[in-house]
Amino acid sequence: QSVLTQPPSVSAAPGQKVTISCSGSSSNIGNNYVSWYQQLPGTAPKLLIYENNRRPSGIPDRFSGSKSGTSATLGITGLQTGDEADYYCGTWDSSLSAWVFGGGTKLTVL
Amino acid sequence: QVQLVESGGGVVQPGRSLRLSCAVSGFTFSNYGMHWVRQAPGKGLEWVAVISYDGRNKYYADSVKGRFTISRDNSKNTLDLQMNSLRAEDTAVYYCAKGQWLLASYFDYWGQGTLVTVSS
């Protein structure tokens, strides 16, 4: 059971928008930055969003992040078939003194 | 460009030891914390351990505490993970990942991973 809770799967049609939620507590999301990672099939994870809502260079603005209280959300607009991947949220847990990930969300672009 | 290359994976019997290494290039290694993250077959990401830029501070996941040791050699730009008393549930792809100066910060680069299989 992951410390951070994500929906196992989400789906949407090409061109549409999807959001992926990540729920935690005051010891992790509530008091630390959240980052998001994309893992395409058979590849290593890749940083998508850091410090709640910042995009690394090269990440299109179709990807966005937000945080409110003890929850965070990843948004993807203009969905493309190439966005089909597993998405993970992560943050530091100050009580555990450990990094924690969500269980991952599989995005299907129908 | 930033590169992280893991090595040392393989098949090992339960109870035995294995040492993983990660060779890095393309950034000033001694300025950043470094992490190990693993992924069991068909499962999600599990953080394993982190070491500070100077090697003084280390944190571990409860699942590996007392069995795994993270270390680094800033003169050689290498990160290691010594894994002892291995169990079947340690079977996973192990990734090294570049952190930030602050240990609680994100991972901006990942290696390609090395597979560890614990089986008799």
mmCIF file of N, CA, C and O in Angstrom, chain B residues 2 11 25 69 82 85 88 120:
data_model
loop_
_atom_site.group_PDB
_atom_site.id
_atom_site.type_symbol
_atom_site.label_atom_id
_atom_site.label_comp_id
_atom_site.label_asym_id
_atom_site.label_seq_id
_atom_site.Cartn_x
_atom_site.Cartn_y
_atom_site.Cartn_z
ATOM 1 N N VAL B 2 23.993 14.809 -19.425
ATOM 2 C CA VAL B 2 23.978 14.001 -18.210
ATOM 3 C C VAL B 2 23.781 12.528 -18.561
ATOM 4 O O VAL B 2 22.913 12.184 -19.352
ATOM 5 N N VAL B 11 21.694 -12.459 -11.401
ATOM 6 C CA VAL B 11 20.929 -13.433 -10.633
ATOM 7 C C VAL B 11 21.733 -13.823 -9.393
ATOM 8 O O VAL B 11 22.925 -14.143 -9.500
ATOM 9 N N SER B 25 28.169 11.126 -15.393
ATOM 10 C CA SER B 25 28.937 12.130 -16.115
ATOM 11 C C SER B 25 27.996 13.235 -16.562
ATOM 12 O O SER B 25 26.776 13.057 -16.569
ATOM 13 N N THR B 69 23.379 -0.703 1.886
ATOM 14 C CA THR B 69 24.198 0.458 2.223
ATOM 15 C C THR B 69 24.485 1.250 0.957
ATOM 16 O O THR B 69 25.010 0.703 -0.020
ATOM 17 N N GLN B 82 25.378 -1.440 -1.849
ATOM 18 C CA GLN B 82 25.742 -2.760 -1.354
ATOM 19 C C GLN B 82 24.485 -3.414 -0.792
ATOM 20 O O GLN B 82 23.866 -2.866 0.127
ATOM 21 N N SER B 85 22.051 -9.901 2.433
ATOM 22 C CA SER B 85 20.888 -10.690 2.882
ATOM 23 C C SER B 85 19.714 -10.530 1.927
ATOM 24 O O SER B 85 18.585 -10.229 2.335
ATOM 25 N N ALA B 88 13.800 -12.676 -2.030
ATOM 26 C CA ALA B 88 13.085 -12.756 -3.301
ATOM 27 C C ALA B 88 12.377 -11.439 -3.619
ATOM 28 O O ALA B 88 12.316 -11.014 -4.781
ATOM 29 N N SER B 120 16.651 -18.937 -6.122
ATOM 30 C CA SER B 120 17.490 -20.119 -5.899
ATOM 31 C C SER B 120 17.482 -21.023 -7.131
ATOM 32 O O SER B 120 18.181 -22.026 -7.164
#
